[in-house]
Amino acid sequence: MDKISTVAIVGGTHGNELTGVYVAKKFTNNQDLITRPSFLSQVVFGNPKAIQECRRYIDKDLNRCFSRADLQNSTLSSYEDTRAKEIQKILLSPQGKPYDVIIDLHTTTSNMGLSILLSSEHPFLLGLSAYLSLLSDDVKVCCSPKSQNAVYLDSLSDLGFAIEVGAVAQGVLNAELFQKTEKLILAALDYFEAYNQGKSPQIPGTLTIYNYTGAIDYPRNARGEIEAMIHPQRQFKDYQPLNSGDPIFLTFDGREILYEGTSTIYPIFINEAAYYEKGIAMCLTQKKTVNLSTT
């Protein structure tokens, strides 16, 4: 693989996820923090209008506006569709190539700790993830096939990924998560620099990955109204195993709804506030171990 020459750090793709917004502001005002000898680092504010209004978006979710078809569709004129096209142009190198790496910063109301969201099991990204996992036991790695998430901002780069931290409320700053996010980003930049110098750091021989397999909605009635909540035994239990017969939802009259699957799964993004409108109560993953010596 060629050396890394351009890196973008994007904050505020969702305007009410303040950790990314303020980390990006800090880096903008302290460029020396993200400057490395062998590559260019640039800070981008994803959705300026939404940041100003502390809203997730203005017209539609910016992080669902980056499919190739949408970017080429001149008839799409919402604020976010227009902004997506602008970001695509911003994230081109002077040679007209997409940025090598995009780090898209997010927060979640779910108990996701420090999650690295990958769109592929690219060996370079796996090595980076393994290195970052050494920083904290809170670091988890999720992977979703690119065919499913090519609408995301970080899909503009083959080595794009997201950092998702939580739990934190929308429109709220959490100092501990701010510091942990900043630490992850700076460690990633150090990893890129070491790679460019031919001195990639030591990493573990294996890496645990949670592979996205789908999502489930809340139980709803014929009018589309929610009829049950996340069960108290499942709330804030992201990345913890869910076995057949375990409670998953609780109806308003106190009836438990149990998981009826035959295999153990690992739910994530449990009860994410922003996903109510998307019809998602939680995302489902399968846990696996990757041998990095063979990647």
Coordinates of C-alpha atoms in Angstrom, one line a residue:
M1 CA 0.0 0.0 0.0
D2 CA 1.2 3.5 -0.8
K3 CA 2.1 5.9 2.0
I4 CA -0.6 8.1 3.6
S5 CA -0.5 11.6 2.2
T6 CA -3.8 13.2 3.1
V7 CA -6.0 12.8 6.2
A8 CA -9.3 14.5 7.0
I9 CA -10.7 14.9 10.5
V10 CA -14.5 15.6 10.2
G11 CA -16.5 17.0 13.1
G12 CA -20.1 17.9 13.2
T13 CA -21.5 15.6 10.5
H14 CA -24.4 15.7 12.9
G15 CA -24.6 19.1 14.4
N16 CA -25.8 18.1 17.9
E17 CA -22.9 15.7 18.5
L18 CA -20.7 18.2 20.2
T19 CA -17.7 16.1 21.0
G20 CA -16.7 15.9 17.3
V21 CA -17.6 19.6 16.8
Y22 CA -15.4 20.8 19.7
V23 CA -12.5 18.4 19.0
A24 CA -12.5 19.8 15.5
K25 CA -12.5 23.4 16.8
K26 CA -9.6 22.6 19.1
F27 CA -7.6 21.1 16.2
T28 CA -8.5 24.1 14.0
N29 CA -7.1 26.5 16.6
N30 CA -4.1 24.2 17.5
Q31 CA -3.0 22.9 14.1
D32 CA 0.3 21.7 15.6
L33 CA -1.5 19.0 17.4
I34 CA -2.4 17.2 14.2
T35 CA 0.6 18.2 12.1
R36 CA 2.9 15.3 11.1
P37 CA 6.0 15.5 8.9
S38 CA 4.9 13.0 6.2
F39 CA 1.2 13.9 5.5
L40 CA -1.3 16.7 5.3
S41 CA -4.1 16.8 8.0
Q42 CA -7.2 18.9 7.4
V43 CA -10.1 19.6 9.7
V44 CA -13.6 19.8 8.1
F45 CA -16.9 20.8 9.8
G46 CA -19.4 18.5 8.2
N47 CA -22.7 20.4 8.6
P48 CA -22.1 24.0 9.6
K49 CA -25.8 25.1 9.6
A50 CA -26.8 22.1 11.9
I51 CA -23.8 22.9 14.1
Q52 CA -25.0 26.5 14.5
E53 CA -28.5 25.4 15.4
C54 CA -27.3 22.4 17.5
R55 CA -29.5 20.0 15.4
R56 CA -28.7 16.7 13.9
Y57 CA -29.5 18.0 10.5
I58 CA -31.4 20.7 8.7
D59 CA -33.3 18.9 5.9
K60 CA -32.0 15.3 6.0
D61 CA -29.3 13.2 7.6
L62 CA -26.0 14.3 6.0
N63 CA -24.4 11.0 6.8
R64 CA -26.8 9.3 4.4
C65 CA -26.1 11.6 1.4
F66 CA -22.9 10.2 0.0
S67 CA -24.0 7.4 -2.3
R68 CA -22.4 7.8 -5.7
A69 CA -25.8 8.1 -7.3
D70 CA -26.8 11.0 -5.0
L71 CA -23.5 12.8 -5.4
Q72 CA -24.0 12.7 -9.2
N73 CA -27.7 13.7 -9.0
S74 CA -27.9 17.5 -9.7
T75 CA -31.6 17.5 -9.0
L76 CA -31.1 16.8 -5.3
S77 CA -31.1 20.3 -3.7
S78 CA -31.7 19.9 0.0
Y79 CA -29.1 21.6 2.2
E80 CA -27.5 18.3 3.1
D81 CA -27.4 17.1 -0.5
T82 CA -25.7 20.3 -1.5
R83 CA -23.3 20.1 1.4
A84 CA -22.4 16.5 0.6
K85 CA -21.3 17.6 -2.9
E86 CA -19.3 20.4 -1.4
I87 CA -17.5 18.0 1.0
Q88 CA -16.7 15.6 -1.8
K89 CA -14.9 18.5 -3.5
I90 CA -13.2 19.6 -0.3
L91 CA -11.8 16.2 0.3
L92 CA -9.8 16.0 -2.9
S93 CA -6.0 16.3 -2.8
P94 CA -4.2 18.9 -5.0
Q95 CA -3.8 16.1 -7.5
G96 CA -7.6 15.6 -7.6
K97 CA -7.5 12.3 -5.7
P98 CA -9.9 11.5 -2.8
Y99 CA -8.2 11.9 0.6
D100 CA -6.4 8.8 1.7
V101 CA -8.0 8.7 5.1
I102 CA -11.2 10.2 6.6
I103 CA -11.8 10.1 10.3
D104 CA -15.5 11.0 10.9
L105 CA -16.3 11.9 14.5
H106 CA -19.6 10.9 16.2
T107 CA -21.3 10.5 19.5
T108 CA -24.2 8.3 20.5
T109 CA -26.7 8.1 23.3
S110 CA -26.0 4.3 23.4
N111 CA -23.4 2.8 25.7
M112 CA -20.9 2.3 22.9
G113 CA -17.7 3.3 24.7
L114 CA -15.0 4.1 22.2
S115 CA -16.2 2.4 19.0
I116 CA -14.2 2.3 15.7
L117 CA -16.6 1.7 12.8
L118 CA -15.0 0.2 9.7
S119 CA -16.5 -0.3 6.3
S120 CA -14.2 -3.2 5.4
E121 CA -11.6 -5.5 6.9
H122 CA -8.8 -3.8 5.0
P123 CA -5.5 -5.0 6.5
F124 CA -4.3 -1.4 7.2
L125 CA -7.6 -0.5 9.1
L126 CA -7.4 -3.8 11.1
G127 CA -3.8 -3.0 12.1
L128 CA -4.8 0.6 13.1
S129 CA -7.8 -0.7 15.0
A130 CA -5.6 -3.3 16.8
Y131 CA -3.1 -0.5 17.7
L132 CA -5.9 1.8 19.1
S133 CA -7.4 -1.1 21.1
L134 CA -4.2 -1.1 23.1
L135 CA -5.1 2.4 24.4
S136 CA -8.2 1.3 26.4
D137 CA -10.4 -1.6 27.1
D138 CA -13.3 0.6 26.0
V139 CA -12.2 0.4 22.4
K140 CA -14.4 -1.9 20.3
V141 CA -14.2 -2.5 16.6
C142 CA -17.3 -2.9 14.4
C143 CA -17.4 -3.7 10.7
S144 CA -20.2 -3.2 8.2
P145 CA -19.8 -4.2 4.5
K146 CA -19.2 -1.2 2.3
S147 CA -22.2 -2.1 0.1
Q148 CA -24.4 -1.3 3.1
N149 CA -22.7 1.9 4.3
A150 CA -21.5 3.6 1.1
V151 CA -23.9 6.4 1.9
Y152 CA -21.8 7.5 4.8
L153 CA -19.3 10.5 4.6
D154 CA -16.3 8.3 5.4
S155 CA -17.1 6.2 2.3
L156 CA -15.5 8.9 0.3
S157 CA -12.2 7.3 1.2
D158 CA -11.2 3.6 0.9
L159 CA -9.6 4.0 4.3
G160 CA -12.4 6.0 5.8
F161 CA -13.7 5.1 9.3
A162 CA -15.8 6.6 12.0
I163 CA -15.1 7.0 15.7
E164 CA -18.4 6.7 17.7
V165 CA -18.3 7.4 21.5
G166 CA -21.0 7.2 24.1
A167 CA -23.1 7.2 26.0
V168 CA -23.6 11.0 25.9
A169 CA -26.8 13.0 25.4
Q170 CA -27.3 15.0 22.2
G171 CA -26.2 18.6 22.5
V172 CA -24.1 17.8 25.5
L173 CA -20.3 17.8 26.0
N174 CA -18.7 15.2 28.2
A175 CA -15.1 16.0 29.2
E176 CA -14.0 12.4 29.7
L177 CA -15.3 11.4 26.2
F178 CA -13.8 14.5 24.7
Q179 CA -10.4 13.6 26.0
K180 CA -10.7 10.0 25.0
T181 CA -11.8 11.0 21.5
E182 CA -8.9 13.4 21.1
K183 CA -6.4 10.7 22.4
L184 CA -7.7 8.2 19.8
I185 CA -7.3 10.6 16.9
L186 CA -3.8 11.7 17.9
A187 CA -2.8 8.1 18.3
A188 CA -4.2 7.3 14.8
L189 CA -2.2 10.2 13.3
D190 CA 0.9 8.8 15.1
Y191 CA 0.2 5.4 13.6
F192 CA 0.0 6.9 10.1
E193 CA 3.3 8.7 10.6
A194 CA 5.0 5.5 11.8
Y195 CA 3.6 3.6 8.8
N196 CA 4.9 6.2 6.4
Q197 CA 8.4 6.0 8.1
G198 CA 8.4 2.2 7.8
K199 CA 8.1 1.8 11.6
S200 CA 4.6 0.5 12.2
P201 CA 4.1 0.0 15.9
Q202 CA 3.7 -3.4 17.5
I203 CA 0.1 -4.7 17.5
P204 CA -1.7 -7.7 19.0
G205 CA -1.8 -10.8 16.9
T206 CA -5.5 -11.0 17.0
L207 CA -8.4 -8.5 17.0
T208 CA -12.0 -9.0 18.1
I209 CA -14.5 -7.6 15.5
Y210 CA -18.3 -7.1 15.8
N211 CA -19.7 -7.7 12.3
Y212 CA -23.0 -5.9 11.5
T213 CA -25.7 -8.4 10.5
G214 CA -28.9 -6.2 10.6
A215 CA -31.2 -4.1 12.8
I216 CA -34.5 -4.5 14.5
D217 CA -37.3 -2.0 15.2
Y218 CA -39.4 -1.5 18.3
P219 CA -42.7 -3.4 18.4
R220 CA -45.3 -1.2 16.8
N221 CA -49.1 -1.2 16.3
A222 CA -51.0 -0.9 13.1
R223 CA -50.6 2.9 13.3
G224 CA -46.9 2.7 13.6
E225 CA -46.8 3.7 17.2
I226 CA -44.2 2.1 19.5
E227 CA -45.7 -0.5 21.8
A228 CA -42.7 -1.5 23.8
M229 CA -39.4 -0.1 25.2
I230 CA -35.9 -1.5 25.5
H231 CA -36.0 -4.0 28.4
P232 CA -34.2 -2.7 31.5
Q233 CA -31.9 -5.7 31.5
R234 CA -30.8 -4.8 27.9
Q235 CA -30.5 -1.0 28.3
F236 CA -26.8 0.1 28.2
K237 CA -25.7 -3.4 27.5
D238 CA -24.1 -2.7 24.1
Y239 CA -21.6 -5.4 23.0
Q240 CA -22.9 -7.8 25.6
P241 CA -24.3 -11.2 24.4
L242 CA -28.0 -11.7 23.8
N243 CA -29.1 -15.3 23.9
S244 CA -32.3 -17.0 23.0
G245 CA -34.9 -16.5 25.7
D246 CA -33.3 -13.3 27.1
P247 CA -35.6 -10.3 27.5
I248 CA -35.2 -7.6 24.8
F249 CA -38.4 -5.4 25.0
L250 CA -40.9 -4.5 27.7
T251 CA -44.4 -3.5 26.8
F252 CA -46.1 -0.6 28.5
D253 CA -48.3 -3.0 30.5
G254 CA -45.2 -4.8 31.7
R255 CA -45.1 -7.9 29.4
E256 CA -41.6 -9.1 28.5
I257 CA -40.7 -9.8 24.8
L258 CA -37.9 -12.3 24.6
Y259 CA -35.2 -12.8 21.9
E260 CA -36.2 -15.8 19.9
G261 CA -33.1 -16.2 17.7
T262 CA -31.1 -19.5 17.8
S263 CA -27.6 -18.0 17.9
T264 CA -26.0 -15.6 20.3
I265 CA -25.8 -12.0 19.0
Y266 CA -24.2 -8.8 20.3
P267 CA -26.5 -5.8 20.0
I268 CA -25.1 -2.3 19.6
F269 CA -26.6 1.2 19.3
I270 CA -29.2 0.1 21.8
N271 CA -31.9 2.7 22.2
E272 CA -30.0 5.3 20.2
A273 CA -32.1 8.5 20.3
A274 CA -31.4 9.5 16.7
Y275 CA -32.5 6.1 15.4
Y276 CA -36.1 6.3 16.5
E277 CA -37.0 8.1 13.3
K278 CA -35.1 5.4 11.3
G279 CA -37.1 2.5 12.9
I280 CA -34.1 1.0 14.6
A281 CA -34.2 -0.1 18.2
M282 CA -30.8 -1.7 18.0
C283 CA -28.3 -3.0 15.6
L284 CA -27.2 -6.7 15.6
T285 CA -23.7 -8.0 15.3
Q286 CA -21.8 -11.3 15.4
K287 CA -18.5 -11.5 17.2
K288 CA -15.4 -12.9 15.6
T289 CA -11.7 -13.0 16.1
V290 CA -9.4 -12.0 13.2
N291 CA -5.8 -13.4 13.0
L292 CA -3.8 -10.3 12.0
S293 CA -0.8 -12.4 11.0
T294 CA -2.7 -13.6 8.0
T295 CA -4.3 -10.3 6.9

